[in-house]
PDB file of C-alpha atoms in Angstrom:
ATOM      1  CA  MET A   1      14.984 138.151 -13.178  1.00  0.00           C
ATOM      2  CA  ASN A   2      14.807 141.411 -15.442  1.00  0.00           C
ATOM      3  CA  GLU A   3      16.823 139.372 -18.269  1.00  0.00           C
ATOM      4  CA  ARG A   4      14.154 136.703 -17.690  1.00  0.00           C
ATOM      5  CA  PHE A   5      11.096 139.230 -18.174  1.00  0.00           C
ATOM      6  CA  GLN A   6      12.770 140.432 -21.310  1.00  0.00           C
ATOM      7  CA  GLU A   7      12.492 136.766 -22.836  1.00  0.00           C
ATOM      8  CA  GLY A   8       9.065 136.751 -22.064  1.00  0.00           C
ATOM      9  CA  LEU A   9       8.721 135.309 -18.764  1.00  0.00           C
ATOM     10  CA  HIS A  10       5.280 135.554 -17.158  1.00  0.00           C
ATOM     11  CA  LEU A  11       4.214 135.325 -13.424  1.00  0.00           C
ATOM     12  CA  LYS A  12       0.779 135.447 -12.333  1.00  0.00           C
ATOM     13  CA  ILE A  13      -0.190 135.387  -8.746  1.00  0.00           C
ATOM     14  CA  ILE A  14      -3.577 134.735  -7.204  1.00  0.00           C
ATOM     15  CA  GLU A  15      -4.794 136.099  -3.987  1.00  0.00           C
ATOM     16  CA  ASP A  16      -7.693 135.926  -1.517  1.00  0.00           C
ATOM     17  CA  ASN A  17      -8.251 139.073   0.617  1.00  0.00           C
ATOM     18  CA  GLY A  18      -4.804 140.128  -0.096  1.00  0.00           C
ATOM     19  CA  HIS A  19      -3.179 136.779   0.646  1.00  0.00           C
ATOM     20  CA  PRO A  20      -1.283 135.292  -2.034  1.00  0.00           C
ATOM     21  CA  LYS A  21      -2.730 131.615  -2.464  1.00  0.00           C
ATOM     22  CA  GLY A  22      -0.579 130.500  -5.407  1.00  0.00           C
ATOM     23  CA  PHE A  23       1.349 131.320  -8.410  1.00  0.00           C
ATOM     24  CA  ILE A  24       2.182 130.073 -11.994  1.00  0.00           C
ATOM     25  CA  GLU A  25       5.331 130.534 -13.865  1.00  0.00           C
ATOM     26  CA  TYR A  26       5.896 130.506 -17.639  1.00  0.00           C
ATOM     27  CA  ILE A  27       8.153 131.258 -20.480  1.00  0.00           C
ATOM     28  CA  PRO A  28       8.216 130.505 -24.457  1.00  0.00           C
ATOM     29  CA  SER A  29       9.661 127.513 -25.058  1.00  0.00           C
ATOM     30  CA  GLU A  30      12.677 129.067 -26.840  1.00  0.00           C
ATOM     31  CA  TYR A  31      14.064 130.378 -23.371  1.00  0.00           C
ATOM     32  CA  ASN A  32      12.766 127.799 -21.029  1.00  0.00           C
ATOM     33  CA  TRP A  33      14.499 126.507 -18.327  1.00  0.00           C
ATOM     34  CA  ARG A  34      13.875 122.721 -18.563  1.00  0.00           C
ATOM     35  CA  GLY A  35      15.305 120.171 -20.655  1.00  0.00           C
ATOM     36  CA  ILE A  36      12.985 120.695 -23.504  1.00  0.00           C
ATOM     37  CA  CYS A  37      13.590 121.552 -27.269  1.00  0.00           C
ATOM     38  CA  GLY A  38      10.617 123.255 -28.890  1.00  0.00           C
ATOM     39  CA  THR A  39       9.195 126.644 -30.778  1.00  0.00           C
ATOM     40  CA  ASN A  40       6.050 128.539 -30.194  1.00  0.00           C
ATOM     41  CA  TYR A  41       5.117 126.973 -27.266  1.00  0.00           C
ATOM     42  CA  MET A  42       4.760 128.261 -23.690  1.00  0.00           C
ATOM     43  CA  VAL A  43       6.343 126.348 -20.948  1.00  0.00           C
ATOM     44  CA  ILE A  44       5.078 126.437 -17.541  1.00  0.00           C
ATOM     45  CA  HIS A  45       8.291 126.150 -14.680  1.00  0.00           C
ATOM     46  CA  CYS A  46       6.058 126.168 -11.998  1.00  0.00           C
ATOM     47  CA  LEU A  47       2.178 126.002 -10.865  1.00  0.00           C
ATOM     48  CA  TRP A  48       2.279 126.095  -7.192  1.00  0.00           C
ATOM     49  CA  ILE A  49      -0.825 126.364  -4.879  1.00  0.00           C
ATOM     50  CA  VAL A  50      -0.040 126.626  -0.821  1.00  0.00           C
ATOM     51  CA  GLY A  51      -1.486 124.142   1.174  1.00  0.00           C
ATOM     52  CA  LYS A  52      -4.626 125.824   2.566  1.00  0.00           C
ATOM     53  CA  GLY A  53      -5.462 127.184  -0.751  1.00  0.00           C
ATOM     54  CA  LYS A  54      -5.668 123.721  -2.562  1.00  0.00           C
ATOM     55  CA  GLY A  55      -9.043 122.448  -3.527  1.00  0.00           C
ATOM     56  CA  LYS A  56     -10.535 125.856  -4.106  1.00  0.00           C
ATOM     57  CA  GLY A  57      -9.806 126.256  -7.757  1.00  0.00           C
ATOM     58  CA  TYR A  58      -7.107 128.603  -7.638  1.00  0.00           C
ATOM     59  CA  GLY A  59      -4.780 125.824  -9.771  1.00  0.00           C
ATOM     60  CA  SER A  60      -7.648 125.657 -12.057  1.00  0.00           C
ATOM     61  CA  SER A  61      -7.876 129.731 -12.790  1.00  0.00           C
ATOM     62  CA  LEU A  62      -4.096 130.068 -12.962  1.00  0.00           C
ATOM     63  CA  LEU A  63      -3.890 127.290 -15.565  1.00  0.00           C
ATOM     64  CA  ASN A  64      -6.381 128.345 -17.690  1.00  0.00           C
ATOM     65  CA  ALA A  65      -5.279 131.921 -17.556  1.00  0.00           C
ATOM     66  CA  CYS A  66      -1.925 130.816 -18.981  1.00  0.00           C
ATOM     67  CA  LEU A  67      -3.624 128.794 -21.849  1.00  0.00           C
ATOM     68  CA  ASN A  68      -5.684 131.804 -22.653  1.00  0.00           C
ATOM     69  CA  HIS A  69      -2.910 133.893 -22.663  1.00  0.00           C
ATOM     70  CA  ALA A  70      -0.616 131.403 -24.969  1.00  0.00           C
ATOM     71  CA  LYS A  71      -3.871 131.486 -27.335  1.00  0.00           C
ATOM     72  CA  THR A  72      -3.721 135.438 -27.521  1.00  0.00           C
ATOM     73  CA  LEU A  73       0.197 135.572 -28.349  1.00  0.00           C
ATOM     74  CA  ASN A  74      -0.684 132.815 -31.004  1.00  0.00           C
ATOM     75  CA  LYS A  75       1.459 130.195 -29.342  1.00  0.00           C
ATOM     76  CA  SER A  76       1.166 126.459 -30.635  1.00  0.00           C
ATOM     77  CA  GLY A  77       0.416 125.357 -27.157  1.00  0.00           C
ATOM     78  CA  VAL A  78       1.452 125.061 -23.589  1.00  0.00           C
ATOM     79  CA  ALA A  79       4.018 122.472 -22.346  1.00  0.00           C
ATOM     80  CA  MET A  80       5.224 121.117 -19.095  1.00  0.00           C
ATOM     81  CA  VAL A  81       7.779 118.639 -17.318  1.00  0.00           C
ATOM     82  CA  THR A  82       6.049 116.507 -14.673  1.00  0.00           C
ATOM     83  CA  SER A  83       7.004 113.936 -12.167  1.00  0.00           C
ATOM     84  CA  SER A  84       5.762 110.790 -10.975  1.00  0.00           C
ATOM     85  CA  GLU A  85       7.806 111.032  -7.650  1.00  0.00           C
ATOM     86  CA  THR A  86       8.107 114.318  -5.868  1.00  0.00           C
ATOM     87  CA  TRP A  87       8.839 118.322  -6.421  1.00  0.00           C
ATOM     88  CA  LEU A  88       6.931 118.659  -9.447  1.00  0.00           C
ATOM     89  CA  SER A  89       3.597 118.257 -10.386  1.00  0.00           C
ATOM     90  CA  ASP A  90       2.294 115.085 -11.605  1.00  0.00           C
ATOM     91  CA  LYS A  91       0.339 114.957 -14.701  1.00  0.00           C
ATOM     92  CA  SER A  92      -3.133 113.936 -13.233  1.00  0.00           C
ATOM     93  CA  PHE A  93      -4.382 117.393 -12.718  1.00  0.00           C
ATOM     94  CA  PHE A  94      -3.357 118.501 -16.250  1.00  0.00           C
ATOM     95  CA  ILE A  95      -5.186 115.801 -18.135  1.00  0.00           C
ATOM     96  CA  LYS A  96      -8.499 117.043 -17.340  1.00  0.00           C
ATOM     97  CA  TYR A  97      -7.405 120.467 -19.151  1.00  0.00           C
ATOM     98  CA  GLY A  98      -6.400 118.718 -22.346  1.00  0.00           C
ATOM     99  CA  PHE A  99      -2.691 117.597 -21.676  1.00  0.00           C
ATOM    100  CA  LYS A 100      -1.517 114.519 -23.030  1.00  0.00           C
ATOM    101  CA  SER A 101       1.857 112.946 -22.542  1.00  0.00           C
ATOM    102  CA  VAL A 102       4.320 113.241 -25.110  1.00  0.00           C
ATOM    103  CA  ASP A 103       7.749 112.025 -24.070  1.00  0.00           C
ATOM    104  CA  ILE A 104       9.352 110.712 -21.036  1.00  0.00           C
ATOM    105  CA  ALA A 105      12.948 111.170 -19.097  1.00  0.00           C
ATOM    106  CA  PRO A 106      14.681 109.361 -16.524  1.00  0.00           C
ATOM    107  CA  PRO A 107      14.263 108.760 -13.781  1.00  0.00           C
ATOM    108  CA  CYS A 108      10.354 109.844 -13.201  1.00  0.00           C
ATOM    109  CA  PHE A 109       9.873 112.894 -15.733  1.00  0.00           C
ATOM    110  CA  GLU A 110       7.060 113.328 -18.551  1.00  0.00           C
ATOM    111  CA  LEU A 111       6.476 116.112 -21.051  1.00  0.00           C
ATOM    112  CA  ILE A 112       3.061 116.883 -21.368  1.00  0.00           C
ATOM    113  CA  VAL A 113       1.514 119.457 -23.957  1.00  0.00           C
ATOM    114  CA  ASN A 114      -1.753 120.803 -24.686  1.00  0.00           C
ATOM    115  CA  SER A 115      -1.420 121.601 -28.386  1.00  0.00           C
ATOM    116  CA  PHE A 116      -3.748 124.540 -30.068  1.00  0.00           C
ATOM    117  CA  ASP A 117      -2.588 123.457 -33.770  1.00  0.00           C
ATOM    118  CA  ASN A 118      -0.440 121.417 -35.855  1.00  0.00           C
ATOM    119  CA  HIS A 119       2.824 122.814 -34.918  1.00  0.00           C
ATOM    120  CA  SER A 120       5.493 120.220 -34.354  1.00  0.00           C
ATOM    121  CA  ILE A 121       5.193 119.535 -30.616  1.00  0.00           C
ATOM    122  CA  PRO A 122       8.168 120.147 -28.190  1.00  0.00           C
ATOM    123  CA  HIS A 123      10.332 117.198 -26.658  1.00  0.00           C
ATOM    124  CA  PHE A 124      13.116 116.080 -24.569  1.00  0.00           C
ATOM    125  CA  ASN A 125      16.307 117.137 -25.043  1.00  0.00           C
ATOM    126  CA  HIS A 126      17.655 113.248 -24.789  1.00  0.00           C
ATOM    127  CA  GLY A 127      21.197 112.356 -23.975  1.00  0.00           C
ATOM    128  CA  TRP A 128      21.221 112.667 -19.937  1.00  0.00           C
ATOM    129  CA  GLU A 129      23.738 110.004 -19.165  1.00  0.00           C
ATOM    130  CA  GLN A 130      26.257 111.313 -21.915  1.00  0.00           C
ATOM    131  CA  ARG A 131      25.714 114.643 -20.184  1.00  0.00           C
ATOM    132  CA  ALA A 132      26.367 113.344 -16.575  1.00  0.00           C
ATOM    133  CA  GLU A 133      29.091 111.127 -17.327  1.00  0.00           C
ATOM    134  CA  LYS A 134      31.518 114.827 -17.892  1.00  0.00           C
ATOM    135  CA  TYR A 135      31.030 115.248 -14.142  1.00  0.00           C
ATOM    136  CA  SER A 136      32.886 112.020 -12.931  1.00  0.00           C
ATOM    137  CA  GLN A 137      34.675 113.221  -9.958  1.00  0.00           C
ATOM    138  CA  GLY A 138      32.779 113.311  -6.449  1.00  0.00           C
ATOM    139  CA  ILE A 139      29.370 115.330  -6.149  1.00  0.00           C
ATOM    140  CA  THR A 140      28.679 118.090  -8.404  1.00  0.00           C
ATOM    141  CA  ILE A 141      26.136 120.278  -7.993  1.00  0.00           C
ATOM    142  CA  ILE A 142      24.445 121.990 -10.976  1.00  0.00           C
ATOM    143  CA  ARG A 143      22.121 124.747  -9.912  1.00  0.00           C
ATOM    144  CA  ALA A 144      20.309 127.857 -11.019  1.00  0.00           C
ATOM    145  CA  ASP A 145      18.863 130.580  -8.827  1.00  0.00           C
ATOM    146  CA  GLN A 146      15.204 129.697 -10.340  1.00  0.00           C
ATOM    147  CA  CYS A 147      13.978 128.442  -6.641  1.00  0.00           C
ATOM    148  CA  PRO A 148      14.635 129.988  -2.996  1.00  0.00           C
ATOM    149  CA  TYR A 149      15.009 126.523  -1.743  1.00  0.00           C
ATOM    150  CA  PHE A 150      17.900 125.946  -3.702  1.00  0.00           C
ATOM    151  CA  GLU A 151      20.356 127.757  -1.680  1.00  0.00           C
ATOM    152  CA  GLU A 152      19.795 125.818   1.946  1.00  0.00           C
ATOM    153  CA  ALA A 153      20.015 122.745   0.062  1.00  0.00           C
ATOM    154  CA  VAL A 154      23.187 123.252  -1.715  1.00  0.00           C
ATOM    155  CA  ASN A 155      24.921 124.535   1.412  1.00  0.00           C
ATOM    156  CA  LEU A 156      23.572 121.070   3.266  1.00  0.00           C
ATOM    157  CA  ILE A 157      24.912 118.742   0.325  1.00  0.00           C
ATOM    158  CA  LEU A 158      28.401 120.842   0.653  1.00  0.00           C
ATOM    159  CA  GLU A 159      28.372 120.208   4.272  1.00  0.00           C
ATOM    160  CA  VAL A 160      27.553 116.374   4.132  1.00  0.00           C
ATOM    161  CA  ALA A 161      30.220 116.193   1.394  1.00  0.00           C
ATOM    162  CA  SER A 162      32.820 117.695   3.606  1.00  0.00           C
ATOM    163  CA  GLU A 163      31.629 115.236   6.534  1.00  0.00           C
ATOM    164  CA  ARG A 164      32.045 112.519   4.252  1.00  0.00           C
ATOM    165  CA  GLU A 165      35.257 113.492   2.446  1.00  0.00           C
ATOM    166  CA  ILE A 166      33.901 113.591  -0.962  1.00  0.00           C
ATOM    167  CA  PRO A 167      35.049 116.154  -3.456  1.00  0.00           C
ATOM    168  CA  SER A 168      32.308 118.602  -4.460  1.00  0.00           C
ATOM    169  CA  LYS A 169      31.883 121.471  -6.560  1.00  0.00           C
ATOM    170  CA  VAL A 170      28.895 123.592  -7.475  1.00  0.00           C
ATOM    171  CA  ILE A 171      28.428 124.979 -10.988  1.00  0.00           C
ATOM    172  CA  HIS A 172      25.995 127.871 -11.542  1.00  0.00           C
ATOM    173  CA  ILE A 173      23.479 127.774 -14.552  1.00  0.00           C
ATOM    174  CA  GLU A 174      23.599 131.415 -16.137  1.00  0.00           C
ATOM    175  CA  ASN A 175      21.343 130.823 -19.263  1.00  0.00           C
ATOM    176  CA  CYS A 176      18.430 128.847 -20.659  1.00  0.00           C
ATOM    177  CA  LYS A 177      20.688 126.988 -22.993  1.00  0.00           C
ATOM    178  CA  ASP A 178      22.512 125.517 -20.131  1.00  0.00           C
ATOM    179  CA  ALA A 179      19.482 124.381 -18.536  1.00  0.00           C
ATOM    180  CA  GLN A 180      18.193 122.841 -21.717  1.00  0.00           C
ATOM    181  CA  ASN A 181      21.453 120.703 -21.766  1.00  0.00           C
ATOM    182  CA  ALA A 182      21.552 119.767 -18.214  1.00  0.00           C
ATOM    183  CA  PRO A 183      21.770 116.264 -16.877  1.00  0.00           C
ATOM    184  CA  SER A 184      18.613 116.236 -15.795  1.00  0.00           C
ATOM    185  CA  ALA A 185      15.117 117.322 -17.662  1.00  0.00           C
ATOM    186  CA  TYR A 186      14.266 119.333 -14.563  1.00  0.00           C
ATOM    187  CA  GLY A 187      17.205 121.649 -15.579  1.00  0.00           C
ATOM    188  CA  VAL A 188      17.833 123.846 -12.456  1.00  0.00           C
ATOM    189  CA  PHE A 189      19.037 121.499  -9.945  1.00  0.00           C
ATOM    190  CA  ASN A 190      20.948 118.401 -10.489  1.00  0.00           C
ATOM    191  CA  ILE A 191      23.023 116.495  -8.047  1.00  0.00           C
ATOM    192  CA  LEU A 192      25.639 114.191  -9.604  1.00  0.00           C
ATOM    193  CA  LEU A 193      27.682 111.553  -8.121  1.00  0.00           C
ATOM    194  CA  ASN A 194      30.928 110.165  -9.841  1.00  0.00           C
ATOM    195  CA  GLY A 195      28.960 110.947 -13.249  1.00  0.00           C
ATOM    196  CA  GLU A 196      25.398 109.617 -11.988  1.00  0.00           C
ATOM    197  CA  LEU A 197      22.257 111.532 -11.227  1.00  0.00           C
ATOM    198  CA  LEU A 198      21.817 111.233  -7.551  1.00  0.00           C
ATOM    199  CA  THR A 199      18.842 113.537  -7.384  1.00  0.00           C
ATOM    200  CA  TYR A 200      17.260 116.629  -8.898  1.00  0.00           C
ATOM    201  CA  HIS A 201      15.291 118.163  -6.185  1.00  0.00           C
ATOM    202  CA  PRO A 202      16.623 119.363  -2.673  1.00  0.00           C
ATOM    203  CA  ILE A 203      16.719 116.791   0.149  1.00  0.00           C
ATOM    204  CA  ASN A 204      17.390 116.850   3.797  1.00  0.00           C
ATOM    205  CA  LYS A 205      20.784 115.522   5.370  1.00  0.00           C
ATOM    206  CA  ARG A 206      19.147 112.256   6.123  1.00  0.00           C
ATOM    207  CA  GLU A 207      17.676 111.401   2.918  1.00  0.00           C
ATOM    208  CA  LEU A 208      21.635 112.522   1.257  1.00  0.00           C
ATOM    209  CA  ASN A 209      23.155 110.104   3.408  1.00  0.00           C
ATOM    210  CA  LYS A 210      20.862 107.396   2.825  1.00  0.00           C
ATOM    211  CA  LEU A 211      21.186 108.064  -1.040  1.00  0.00           C
ATOM    212  CA  LEU A 212      25.094 107.913  -0.500  1.00  0.00           C
ATOM    213  CA  ASP A 213      25.057 105.042   1.538  1.00  0.00           C
ATOM    214  CA  ASN A 214      23.001 102.933  -0.858  1.00  0.00           C
ATOM    215  CA  TYR A 215      24.974 104.151  -3.740  1.00  0.00           C
ATOM    216  CA  GLU A 216      28.215 103.052  -1.920  1.00  0.00           C
ATOM    217  CA  SER A 217      26.657  99.584  -1.073  1.00  0.00           C
ATOM    218  CA  LYS A 218      25.676  99.124  -4.810  1.00  0.00           C
ATOM    219  CA  ARG A 219      29.494  99.594  -5.818  1.00  0.00           C
ATOM    220  CA  LEU A 220      30.901  97.317  -3.224  1.00  0.00           C
ATOM    221  CA  ASN A 221      28.563  94.834  -4.260  1.00  0.00           C
ATOM    222  CA  GLY A 222      29.169  95.063  -7.792  1.00  0.00           C
TER     223      GLY A 222
END
């Protein structure tokens, strides 16, 4: 974590009566841990509000703090990866604060930006399928240590792989360049099966077995 702070990572926590209600994490685009290429932007890794804290303006306060901080640092804007499915924020909240969609990536990602000037905007580091194809044997977990939920998810996936006698391995993402060149735009968590992206977020055993069953059914049916 100290290395990330040296690269310009910022973590802002909002509290109410001493109780954390949410946080925002962001970093200069040159050091982002998503599948993004870009310069002189801030990239939001995560904006998270606890369940009971939603609807009270905490997200707005954190996002505005990030936008204002980026401006004081003479950044050209702020970017974020969103998802239309799960795990990551969807774009609807951010559109109200001047963000717009500038790029898309499979299976459900959008890159949104709030630009302050005419500097070139960030874009996704496309080539996901080609990068995924390198991991063609069994289940490959490509993960960073960015989220506390990852460890339990990895252990569960390895357990299911063992039960189903599927070869499996774990590859640790050690730096931002590896994350920027991951097989998914999320960057820091990628589950691949025989060279194809299976999921980009932690799932439970039932969900994983369903994905594996569907994959096997499609393979058998051509």
